[in-house]
C-alpha positions as a Markdown table, in Angstrom:
| # | Residue | x | y | z |
|---|---|---|---|---|
| 1 | Thr | 0.0 | 0.0 | 0.0 |
| 2 | Ser | 1.0 | 3.6 | -0.5 |
| 3 | Leu | -0.1 | 5.5 | 2.6 |
| 4 | Ser | 0.6 | 8.8 | 1.0 |
| 5 | His | -1.8 | 8.1 | -1.9 |
| 6 | Gly | -4.2 | 5.6 | -0.2 |
| 7 | Ile | -3.7 | 3.0 | -2.9 |
| 8 | Leu | -2.8 | -0.7 | -3.3 |
| 9 | Leu | 0.1 | -1.7 | -5.5 |
| 10 | Cys | 1.1 | -5.0 | -7.0 |
| 11 | Met | 4.2 | -6.8 | -5.7 |
| 12 | Asp | 6.4 | -5.6 | -8.7 |
| 13 | Cys | 5.4 | -2.0 | -8.3 |
| 14 | Ser | 5.7 | -1.9 | -4.5 |
| 15 | Gly | 9.2 | -3.5 | -4.8 |
| 16 | Arg | 10.2 | -0.7 | -7.2 |
| 17 | His | 8.8 | 2.0 | -5.0 |
| 18 | Arg | 10.5 | 0.5 | -1.9 |
| 19 | Gly | 13.8 | 0.7 | -3.9 |
| 20 | Phe | 13.4 | 4.5 | -4.2 |
| 21 | Gly | 13.8 | 4.9 | -0.5 |
| 22 | Val | 11.3 | 6.2 | 2.1 |
| 23 | His | 12.3 | 9.8 | 1.4 |
| 24 | Ile | 10.8 | 9.4 | -2.1 |
| 25 | Ser | 8.0 | 6.8 | -1.8 |
| 26 | Phe | 6.5 | 5.3 | 1.4 |
| 27 | Val | 5.1 | 1.8 | 0.7 |
| 28 | Arg | 4.0 | -0.8 | 3.2 |
| 29 | Ser | 3.2 | -4.5 | 2.8 |
| 30 | Leu | -0.3 | -5.6 | 3.8 |
| 31 | Asp | 1.1 | -8.9 | 5.0 |
| 32 | Leu | 4.5 | -7.9 | 6.5 |
| 33 | Asp | 4.0 | -4.5 | 8.0 |
| 34 | Ser | 1.7 | -3.3 | 10.8 |
| 35 | Phe | -0.8 | -0.4 | 10.5 |
| 36 | Ser | -1.9 | 2.0 | 13.2 |
| 37 | Glu | -5.5 | 3.1 | 13.4 |
| 38 | Lys | -4.3 | 6.5 | 12.1 |
| 39 | Asp | -2.8 | 4.8 | 9.0 |
| 40 | Ile | -6.0 | 2.9 | 8.3 |
| 41 | Lys | -8.1 | 6.1 | 8.6 |
| 42 | Lys | -5.7 | 7.8 | 6.2 |
| 43 | Leu | -6.0 | 5.0 | 3.7 |
| 44 | Ile | -9.8 | 5.1 | 3.8 |
| 45 | Ser | -10.0 | 8.9 | 3.6 |
| 46 | Ser | -7.5 | 9.0 | 0.7 |
| 47 | Gly | -10.1 | 7.4 | -1.6 |
| 48 | Gly | -8.4 | 4.3 | -3.1 |
| 49 | Asn | -7.1 | 3.3 | -6.5 |
| 50 | Asp | -10.1 | 4.6 | -8.5 |
| 51 | Asn | -9.9 | 8.1 | -7.2 |
| 52 | Phe | -6.1 | 8.1 | -7.7 |
| 53 | Arg | -6.5 | 6.9 | -11.3 |
| 54 | Thr | -9.1 | 9.6 | -11.9 |
| 55 | Phe | -6.8 | 12.2 | -10.4 |
| 56 | Met | -3.8 | 11.1 | -12.5 |
| 57 | Thr | -5.9 | 11.0 | -15.7 |
| 58 | Glu | -7.3 | 14.5 | -15.1 |
| 59 | Ser | -3.9 | 15.9 | -14.2 |
| 60 | Ser | -2.3 | 14.5 | -17.3 |
| 61 | Asn | -5.1 | 15.8 | -19.5 |
| 62 | Glu | -4.8 | 19.3 | -18.0 |
| 63 | Asn | -1.1 | 19.3 | -18.8 |
| 64 | Gly | -1.8 | 18.5 | -22.5 |
| 65 | Ser | -0.6 | 14.8 | -22.4 |
| 66 | Glu | -3.0 | 11.9 | -22.8 |
C-alpha cells in the first residue's frame, strides 16, 4: 500500500517503490507491516485506487498529455 496516496500496489510496483527509499516513496506491505489506526483512517480517507487513477488521468489531460 501507499499510505501517502491511499492505494494498493502489486508486488512488482511496490518493490520498485521501496527501492526508491522512504524519502521518495513510502510503501508498506499488507502482510508484513503493521498499520496503526491513524494509518488505516488515512488509507480510507484518501479514496483508493479509482480516485487516484481519476486524479492522474485528469492531471495528465490538464497538462496536455494523454
